[in-house]
Amino acid sequence: LGASLADFLEDQGRLEEAEALIRETIERAAANLGPEDSLTVICRSIHASILEDLGRYEEAEAIAREVVASKTTLYGADHDET
């Protein structure tokens, strides 16, 4: 639910709110599901997108690279998600 709301807030241009919410959502997902669970990885991907929209490109790129590495581990190098 937090990821969907953060994505919605991002679409509405409410980037600071979206960034705070997705951080909280990532923390909860990582604690409850694990840092490499697919839902946690999706949340991290949304976080990278929000950071990009905020102009925080270096942070966004670092997280996006982590997401690609996690998705490669989860799905394999030849999967559409990677």
PDB file of C-alpha atoms in Angstrom:
ATOM      1  CA  LEU A   1       0.000   0.000   0.000  1.00  0.00           C
ATOM      2  CA  GLY A   2       2.801   2.432   0.867  1.00  0.00           C
ATOM      3  CA  ALA A   3       4.504   1.822  -2.463  1.00  0.00           C
ATOM      4  CA  SER A   4       1.305   2.527  -4.404  1.00  0.00           C
ATOM      5  CA  LEU A   5       0.666   5.723  -2.472  1.00  0.00           C
ATOM      6  CA  ALA A   6       4.269   6.873  -2.921  1.00  0.00           C
ATOM      7  CA  ASP A   7       3.975   6.197  -6.661  1.00  0.00           C
ATOM      8  CA  PHE A   8       0.725   8.189  -6.747  1.00  0.00           C
ATOM      9  CA  LEU A   9       2.311  11.081  -4.838  1.00  0.00           C
ATOM     10  CA  GLU A  10       5.219  11.043  -7.274  1.00  0.00           C
ATOM     11  CA  ASP A  11       2.778  11.266 -10.194  1.00  0.00           C
ATOM     12  CA  GLN A  12       1.117  14.230  -8.490  1.00  0.00           C
ATOM     13  CA  GLY A  13       4.459  16.018  -8.118  1.00  0.00           C
ATOM     14  CA  ARG A  14       4.413  15.688  -4.327  1.00  0.00           C
ATOM     15  CA  LEU A  15       7.971  14.418  -4.378  1.00  0.00           C
ATOM     16  CA  GLU A  16       9.098  15.187  -0.829  1.00  0.00           C
ATOM     17  CA  GLU A  17       6.079  13.353   0.582  1.00  0.00           C
ATOM     18  CA  ALA A  18       6.602  10.479  -1.829  1.00  0.00           C
ATOM     19  CA  GLU A  19      10.267  10.161  -0.895  1.00  0.00           C
ATOM     20  CA  ALA A  20       9.549  10.109   2.842  1.00  0.00           C
ATOM     21  CA  LEU A  21       6.793   7.530   2.410  1.00  0.00           C
ATOM     22  CA  ILE A  22       8.820   5.211   0.192  1.00  0.00           C
ATOM     23  CA  ARG A  23      11.722   5.304   2.662  1.00  0.00           C
ATOM     24  CA  GLU A  24       9.360   4.179   5.427  1.00  0.00           C
ATOM     25  CA  THR A  25       7.881   1.524   3.155  1.00  0.00           C
ATOM     26  CA  ILE A  26      11.327   0.182   2.263  1.00  0.00           C
ATOM     27  CA  GLU A  27      12.275  -0.028   5.933  1.00  0.00           C
ATOM     28  CA  ARG A  28       9.091  -1.971   6.778  1.00  0.00           C
ATOM     29  CA  ALA A  29       9.372  -4.254   3.759  1.00  0.00           C
ATOM     30  CA  ALA A  30      13.030  -5.021   4.452  1.00  0.00           C
ATOM     31  CA  ALA A  31      12.321  -5.723   8.125  1.00  0.00           C
ATOM     32  CA  ASN A  32       9.308  -7.948   7.443  1.00  0.00           C
ATOM     33  CA  LEU A  33      10.143  -9.568   4.109  1.00  0.00           C
ATOM     34  CA  GLY A  34      13.900  -9.158   3.794  1.00  0.00           C
ATOM     35  CA  PRO A  35      16.046  -6.710   1.846  1.00  0.00           C
ATOM     36  CA  GLU A  36      16.117  -8.865  -1.291  1.00  0.00           C
ATOM     37  CA  ASP A  37      12.413  -9.754  -1.388  1.00  0.00           C
ATOM     38  CA  SER A  38      10.816  -8.780  -4.689  1.00  0.00           C
ATOM     39  CA  LEU A  39       8.451  -6.275  -3.008  1.00  0.00           C
ATOM     40  CA  THR A  40      11.358  -4.588  -1.244  1.00  0.00           C
ATOM     41  CA  VAL A  41      13.238  -4.401  -4.546  1.00  0.00           C
ATOM     42  CA  ILE A  42      10.203  -2.854  -6.270  1.00  0.00           C
ATOM     43  CA  CYS A  43      10.030  -0.238  -3.515  1.00  0.00           C
ATOM     44  CA  ARG A  44      13.701   0.550  -4.006  1.00  0.00           C
ATOM     45  CA  SER A  45      13.051   0.995  -7.722  1.00  0.00           C
ATOM     46  CA  ILE A  46      10.256   3.472  -6.979  1.00  0.00           C
ATOM     47  CA  HIS A  47      12.637   5.258  -4.604  1.00  0.00           C
ATOM     48  CA  ALA A  48      15.218   5.621  -7.389  1.00  0.00           C
ATOM     49  CA  SER A  49      12.565   7.111  -9.669  1.00  0.00           C
ATOM     50  CA  ILE A  50      11.483   9.618  -7.028  1.00  0.00           C
ATOM     51  CA  LEU A  51      15.088  10.622  -6.360  1.00  0.00           C
ATOM     52  CA  GLU A  52      15.601  11.139 -10.087  1.00  0.00           C
ATOM     53  CA  ASP A  53      12.538  13.396 -10.193  1.00  0.00           C
ATOM     54  CA  LEU A  54      14.002  15.343  -7.258  1.00  0.00           C
ATOM     55  CA  GLY A  55      17.214  15.874  -9.231  1.00  0.00           C
ATOM     56  CA  ARG A  56      19.216  13.699  -6.846  1.00  0.00           C
ATOM     57  CA  TYR A  57      20.806  11.822  -9.727  1.00  0.00           C
ATOM     58  CA  GLU A  58      23.802  10.248  -7.994  1.00  0.00           C
ATOM     59  CA  GLU A  59      21.615   8.731  -5.273  1.00  0.00           C
ATOM     60  CA  ALA A  60      19.078   7.586  -7.855  1.00  0.00           C
ATOM     61  CA  GLU A  61      21.739   5.933  -9.984  1.00  0.00           C
ATOM     62  CA  ALA A  62      23.288   4.120  -7.043  1.00  0.00           C
ATOM     63  CA  ILE A  63      19.932   2.702  -5.981  1.00  0.00           C
ATOM     64  CA  ALA A  64      18.991   1.835  -9.563  1.00  0.00           C
ATOM     65  CA  ARG A  65      22.229  -0.132  -9.946  1.00  0.00           C
ATOM     66  CA  GLU A  66      21.457  -2.008  -6.706  1.00  0.00           C
ATOM     67  CA  VAL A  67      17.953  -2.762  -8.016  1.00  0.00           C
ATOM     68  CA  VAL A  68      19.331  -4.190 -11.260  1.00  0.00           C
ATOM     69  CA  ALA A  69      21.746  -6.383  -9.301  1.00  0.00           C
ATOM     70  CA  SER A  70      18.935  -7.575  -7.006  1.00  0.00           C
ATOM     71  CA  LYS A  71      16.605  -8.293  -9.930  1.00  0.00           C
ATOM     72  CA  THR A  72      19.367 -10.209 -11.692  1.00  0.00           C
ATOM     73  CA  THR A  73      19.780 -12.340  -8.576  1.00  0.00           C
ATOM     74  CA  LEU A  74      16.019 -12.803  -8.195  1.00  0.00           C
ATOM     75  CA  TYR A  75      15.057 -13.452 -11.814  1.00  0.00           C
ATOM     76  CA  GLY A  76      18.250 -14.183 -13.740  1.00  0.00           C
ATOM     77  CA  ALA A  77      20.126 -12.128 -16.299  1.00  0.00           C
ATOM     78  CA  ASP A  78      17.814 -13.012 -19.208  1.00  0.00           C
ATOM     79  CA  HIS A  79      14.516 -12.062 -17.549  1.00  0.00           C
ATOM     80  CA  ASP A  80      12.514  -9.052 -18.769  1.00  0.00           C
ATOM     81  CA  GLU A  81      12.838  -7.408 -15.354  1.00  0.00           C
ATOM     82  CA  THR A  82      16.608  -7.257 -15.668  1.00  0.00           C
TER      83      THR A  82
END
